[in-house]
Structures are given as structure tokens and as C-alpha cells.
Amino acid sequence: MSRSHNFSAGPAALPVSVLEQLGPASIEFGDTRAGIMEISHRSKAFDAVIASAQDRLRRLMGIPDDYVILLLQGGASLQFWMSALNLVGDGGAVDFLDTGTWSSNAIKEARRIADVRVAWSGKEGGYRAVPHAGGYTVRDNARYLHYTSNNTIYGTQFHALPATDTRLVADLSSDICSRPVDVARHELIYAGAQKNLGPSGVTAVILSPWALEQSAVVGASHPGGLPSMLDYGLMAKKDSMFNTPNTFGIFVLERVLAWLEDQGGVHAIAHLNERKAGMLYEELDRSAFWQPHAEPMSRSQMNVTWRIHDPALESVFLHEATAAGLMALKGHRSVGGIRASLYNAVGCDSVEALVGFMKDFESRKG
Ligand SMILES: Cc1ncc(COP(=O)(O)O)c(C=O)c1O
């Protein structure tokens, strides 16, 4: 095996035991006498796959029975717009917490149709922290407050729900299923699959009864209703299969969720994620050679970001790391530096290898 330790921010590492199942299922899936990519999305065999994916996600996240789970296409980026269209498309008010690029992108899309106010922004502080309770206010007439639970690029993460009584909408793309979340406190959660749930091309969307109702109200205010592909109500009625879904992506997602259940579920993986991130932050705090980006209270357990005290050493670090079998450690192009993404499928052995390499690098270059 010559696979590297993979710290990619997404698409990201998947469990090897899942990858091993994909070859055989691509040739012959169950008793269908065809590969998983070659059967109809209307077949009984695929029906069972999507139902199992939804059941597993509901169990793993504790999603209430009256919430709907959709598996759509278009990525989280489409949800920036689609969520605003369905929930405030009639020009209503919505507040946002801006914790970095992905929040900013969500704000930009929502502004096309909603009365958007940024209740708090970390921009001036270089997006090193998420807001603390009491650090912002939400308008009385805001239909919801939108936040990004984990900032993939800057390496910050909320460690408690935003302190407000307002309805919540959240982008969980980079930490879904990495730790327990109070789903019932949210009206809408969305997440691209390509970090913790599976391959790119599938987006999980979790909707409360209020969100569905709101979508119907907004739809009724549009002559002819909302465009079909952007209508949560229609997608729910057709069980995510108004048109042809990403059948292979949903199959892989179902297998990843089965793997996660085998690991003991979200509580068990949360302990492991805490341990992995703890090992890396301990090394970053040990020496002034490293300069972690996020403030300690806002540190992400999924994406750990840092600089080297001498920035000229960063390209050397990345080059040597790749040669040592530690891949995809380059920070996002917008911020530079180093980023290690430690999603669910990244093992403790990978973090140990990274920390060992860092100690050696510092001893040679420090
Ligand atoms: C937190 C967050 N939101 C949204 C996105 C955009 O996702 P997509 O590429 O699925 O549109 C990303 C991508 O990395 C992300 O990390």
C-alpha cells in the first residue's frame, strides 16, 4: 500500500473499508446483476440504498421524526441561495454571523433576495475566532440566524450553539457527524458530503416542519411557484428524486454512515476527534516555532491551521511533508500557511505521523 496520510480539506480521506466495497459494487450490486451506477434510481434496490442512508443519518444525528432529510446536488454553495430563497424569498429579514469565507459567500447569495444584516463579523480580527455569547444581537424580526459551524479555511469552530432564541440555520459542511448537534434547535442544516459523509456531488439538507411550511408560503407568493429544482417542498414530496440523483454518491454516503455506526456513532467519533486535534494543538503550543491561527477558545477540531515563524520555511515544510507521505497540508490559497484537516476518516496514526514529522522538522530547522 502506498497511500499517503491524507489531510485534504475536501474532497477528503474516506475509510479504506468503504473504498474496498466500491469496486465489487461497481461490477455487481446485490442481486441486481449490474453495477450500482448502472441501475435505475427508481429501482427497489436503489430505493433501499437511499432509505438506508436517510435512516442512518437520522439515527446518527438524532434527527427528529418530523424533520425531512434530502440528498441533493449543487453543493453547499447552492444551499446558500436555495435556503434563503425558500425561507426568506419574499424579502424577509435574516441575520448572519460572518466567521469567514463560507459565511461571506452565504451572505452574498442571500442578499440577492433577503433583507440581510450581518450581526457579527470576524473579518477585522483576521477570522481568528467565532463570536462569544453576548457578542452580537439579532433583530427581532429576523426570520432566522445563519451560522457556519466550522470554518474550514481559517480553522475556527463554534463549541456551543449561537446564544439566541431566534430560529437557527446552519452550514455544517465541514463538521457534520463529527460531534453531537442539537438538530431540533435548527430549522435547516445543510452540508456538502465531501468531508465527513462521502464523495462530492451530494448535499445533505435537513429541514424542520417550519422550514417546509415556509417554503410553501414563499412558493405560493411566486407566480407558478418556485423553480422545481430549487423547491424544498417538491424535493421533499419526491424524496430527493424529482430528477436523477447522484446514485453512486448516495451509495458511498450510505456506506460511510454504516462505517460510522460501526465506529460507535457520533459520540464515539467525537472523542476520537477531540484526541486527534488535541495531539496536534499540543505540538503547536509547545514551541514558538509554530504559530497557530485560531484563538484557543475557537479552535477547530476538524481543520487545524498554522504558520511557521519564518514563512520562508513553509514551502520547505510542505515539500518535505509530501515526500514523507503526509499529503494535502497546504493552507487554503486565500490564507496560505499550513492546514491539516482531521475529518472522521483520518486516523490517529496519521496525526501521530504528522506530529512526529513536525518535531523532526523543528529539530532540524529551528
Ligand atoms: C463550511 C463550508 N461551506 C460551504 C462549502 C462549499 O461547499 P461546496 O463546494 O459543496 O459548494 C465548503 C467547502 O469547502 C465549506 O467548507
Coordinates of C-alpha atoms and ligand atoms in Angstrom, one line a residue, residues 9 74-78 80 102 148 150-152 171-174 190 192 194-195 203, ligand 1:
A9 CA -9.8 19.7 3.3
G74 CA -25.3 21.5 -6.3
G75 CA -23.1 21.5 -3.2
A76 CA -23.4 23.7 -0.1
S77 CA -22.9 26.6 -2.4
L78 CA -26.3 26.1 -3.9
F80 CA -26.5 29.4 0.3
W102 CA -18.0 30.4 3.5
T148 CA -21.3 28.3 9.7
N150 CA -16.9 25.2 11.4
N151 CA -14.7 27.4 9.3
T152 CA -12.8 25.1 7.0
D171 CA -23.9 25.2 7.3
L172 CA -22.4 22.1 8.8
S173 CA -20.4 21.2 5.7
S174 CA -17.1 20.6 7.5
Y190 CA -27.1 21.7 5.1
G192 CA -21.8 19.1 1.3
Q194 CA -17.2 15.6 0.7
K195 CA -15.6 16.0 4.1
T203 CA -25.5 17.6 -0.3
Ligands
LIG1 C1 -18.1 25.3 5.5 C2 -18.2 25.2 4.0 N1 -19.4 25.6 3.5 C3 -19.5 25.5 2.1 C4 -18.6 25.0 1.3 C5 -18.8 24.9 -0.2 O1 -19.2 23.6 -0.5 P1 -19.5 23.1 -1.9 O2 -18.2 23.1 -2.6 O3 -20.1 21.8 -1.7 O4 -20.4 24.1 -2.6 C6 -17.4 24.5 1.9 C7 -16.4 23.9 1.0 O5 -15.3 23.5 1.4 C8 -17.2 24.6 3.3 O6 -16.1 24.1 3.8

